[in-house]
Structures are given as structure tokens and as C-alpha cells.
């Protein structure tokens, strides 16, 4: 079974979501299904069908999170240093727009671009791996090639 790299923060976030689903969301949806059943004819009961659909989503997400966490390879990024690798916090300068952006390179399960968490399998992350401060990287995107200068690398 393939190990999935996760940061400690990513592991905590996924653990918290799993606990929430199991301790609060699952019991709440079971109660909602029981209430909807009391309204009679299930074939025309929209509340019942919506609750069952939500239950299916919750159970699927629980299984997904349990699978991710069981295969997690949690990496302590505070002990890392040097060139860019998994867990690095990277500040980049877009050489075309002069805009600065910051990312942390993380595992696929915890990636969220809006929060600056860049999937290690993303083209930008793959281009950055092994590079050092001051290096420039070119990344092919659907909109054309983008150039970035690495301004800063931090771990932890």
C-alpha cells in the first residue's frame, strides 16, 4: 500500500474532521433520518431522501479519511532544511506580474490552494523541488509558461 505524505498540521486537520464526522455529523443525520421516517410514506418523502443522501456522503468521507490516515506517512517538517522539499514554506515572486505568493508544499490529501497549501504533485511544486533561494523556475501552465523567482525557503 502506497504511503501518503502528510505534515503534522495536515494530520491534525484530517483527524479533527474525522472526529467531527463520527461524533457529531453521523449521529445528527441518523436522528434526521429517524424523524423523516416518522412522516410516513418514504417514496414521496423529500426530507428522508435528502437525509439518506447526506448520510451516504458522510459515510463515504469517513471511509476516505480513515484510508488516508491509515496510510499516512507523517513528516516532521521542523527537522528539515536546505533546498525545497516536502513541507517547505516557499515565498515566490511572479516574474511577469511582480506579485509575491507564499505556499507550503504538502501532501495531496491536505492541499488547499486558497490556504496556500500546494499539492506536491502539482506542476509548480514539482518544478520547485530541489531548488534553492534565488533560483528561477519556469512552469508550464494551461495559460502558458510562468516564471517565478524563489525569494525565501523556510521549514517548520
Coordinates of C-alpha atoms in Angstrom, one line a residue:
X1 CA 0.0 0.0 0.0
X2 CA 1.4 3.4 -1.0
X3 CA 2.2 5.7 1.9
X4 CA 0.7 9.2 1.7
X5 CA 2.9 12.1 2.9
X6 CA 1.3 14.4 5.4
X7 CA 2.5 17.3 7.6
X8 CA 1.7 17.2 11.3
X9 CA -0.8 20.0 10.8
X10 CA -2.4 18.1 7.9
X11 CA -2.8 15.0 10.1
X12 CA -4.3 17.1 12.9
X13 CA -6.8 18.7 10.4
X14 CA -7.9 15.4 8.9
X15 CA -8.1 13.8 12.4
X16 CA -10.3 16.7 13.6
X17 CA -12.6 16.4 10.6
X18 CA -12.9 12.6 11.2
X19 CA -13.8 13.1 14.8
X20 CA -16.4 15.7 13.8
X21 CA -18.0 13.4 11.3
X22 CA -18.1 10.5 13.7
X23 CA -19.1 12.2 16.9
X24 CA -21.5 14.9 15.6
X25 CA -22.5 14.7 12.0
X26 CA -23.2 10.9 11.9
X27 CA -25.5 10.9 15.0
X28 CA -27.3 14.1 13.7
X29 CA -28.0 12.5 10.3
X30 CA -29.3 9.3 12.0
X31 CA -31.7 11.4 14.1
X32 CA -32.8 13.3 10.9
X33 CA -33.5 10.0 9.1
X34 CA -35.5 8.7 12.1
X35 CA -37.6 11.9 12.1
X36 CA -38.2 11.8 8.4
X37 CA -39.3 8.2 8.7
X38 CA -42.0 9.3 11.1
X39 CA -43.6 11.5 8.4
X40 CA -44.9 8.4 6.7
X41 CA -44.7 7.4 3.0
X42 CA -40.9 7.1 2.3
X43 CA -41.4 7.1 -1.5
X44 CA -42.5 10.7 -1.6
X45 CA -40.6 12.0 1.5
X46 CA -38.0 14.5 0.3
X47 CA -36.6 15.0 3.8
X48 CA -35.9 11.3 4.1
X49 CA -34.2 11.1 0.7
X50 CA -32.1 14.2 1.4
X51 CA -31.0 12.8 4.8
X52 CA -30.1 9.4 3.2
X53 CA -28.1 11.2 0.6
X54 CA -26.2 13.2 3.2
X55 CA -25.7 10.1 5.2
X56 CA -24.1 8.4 2.2
X57 CA -21.8 11.4 1.8
X58 CA -20.8 11.4 5.5
X59 CA -20.1 7.6 5.4
X60 CA -18.0 7.9 2.2
X61 CA -16.0 10.8 3.7
X62 CA -15.4 8.8 6.9
X63 CA -14.1 5.8 4.9
X64 CA -11.9 8.1 2.8
X65 CA -10.4 9.9 5.8
X66 CA -9.8 6.5 7.6
X67 CA -8.0 5.3 4.5
X68 CA -5.8 8.4 4.2
X69 CA -4.9 8.4 7.9
X70 CA -4.1 4.6 7.9
X71 CA -1.6 5.1 5.0
X72 CA -0.2 8.5 6.3
X73 CA 3.5 9.0 6.5
X74 CA 3.6 12.0 8.8
X75 CA 6.7 14.1 8.2
X76 CA 8.0 16.4 10.9
X77 CA 9.0 19.4 8.7
X78 CA 10.6 21.3 11.6
X79 CA 13.6 18.9 11.3
X80 CA 14.1 19.7 7.6
X81 CA 16.4 22.3 6.0
X82 CA 18.2 23.1 2.8
X83 CA 16.7 23.1 -0.7
X84 CA 12.9 22.9 -1.4
X85 CA 11.3 19.6 -0.5
X86 CA 8.1 18.3 1.0
X87 CA 6.9 20.6 3.8
X88 CA 8.8 23.7 2.7
X89 CA 7.2 27.1 3.1
X90 CA 8.2 29.0 -0.1
X91 CA 7.8 32.6 -1.0
X92 CA 7.8 33.2 -4.7
X93 CA 7.9 36.3 -7.0
X94 CA 5.9 36.0 -10.2
X95 CA 8.5 37.5 -12.6
X96 CA 5.7 38.7 -15.0
X97 CA 3.4 40.5 -12.6
X98 CA 5.9 41.2 -9.7
X99 CA 3.3 39.6 -7.4
X100 CA 4.6 37.7 -4.3
X101 CA 3.0 34.4 -3.3
X102 CA 3.6 32.0 -0.5
X103 CA 2.9 28.3 -0.4
X104 CA 3.7 25.3 1.7
X105 CA 4.3 22.1 -0.2
X106 CA 2.1 19.4 1.3
X107 CA 0.5 16.0 0.5
X108 CA -2.4 15.6 -1.8
X109 CA -4.9 15.0 1.0
X110 CA -4.2 18.3 2.7
X111 CA -3.7 20.5 -0.3
X112 CA -5.8 23.7 -0.5
X113 CA -4.6 26.5 -2.8
X114 CA -6.9 29.1 -1.1
X115 CA -4.9 28.5 2.1
X116 CA -1.6 28.4 0.4
X117 CA -1.2 24.6 0.7
X118 CA 0.3 23.4 -2.6
X119 CA -0.1 19.7 -3.6
X120 CA 3.3 18.1 -4.0
X121 CA 2.1 16.6 -7.3
X122 CA 1.1 20.0 -8.8
X123 CA 3.3 21.2 -11.7
X124 CA 4.5 24.2 -9.7
X125 CA 5.6 22.1 -6.7
X126 CA 7.4 19.6 -9.0
X127 CA 9.3 22.4 -10.6
X128 CA 10.3 23.8 -7.2
X129 CA 11.6 20.6 -5.6
X130 CA 15.4 20.7 -5.2
X131 CA 15.7 24.4 -5.9
X132 CA 17.3 27.0 -3.6
X133 CA 16.7 30.7 -2.8
X134 CA 17.5 32.9 -5.7
X135 CA 16.8 30.3 -8.3
X136 CA 14.2 30.9 -11.0
X137 CA 11.8 28.2 -12.2
X138 CA 9.6 28.1 -15.3
X139 CA 6.3 26.3 -15.0
X140 CA 4.2 25.3 -18.0
X141 CA 0.5 26.1 -17.3
X142 CA -2.6 25.9 -19.5
X143 CA -2.3 29.7 -19.9
X144 CA 1.4 29.5 -21.0
X145 CA 4.7 29.4 -19.2
X146 CA 5.1 31.2 -15.9
X147 CA 8.4 32.2 -14.4
X148 CA 9.0 32.5 -10.6
X149 CA 11.9 33.6 -8.5
X150 CA 12.4 31.8 -5.2
X151 CA 12.7 34.6 -2.6
X152 CA 12.6 32.5 0.6
X153 CA 12.5 28.9 1.9
X154 CA 11.5 28.0 5.5
X155 CA 10.7 24.8 7.3
X156 CA 8.7 24.1 10.4

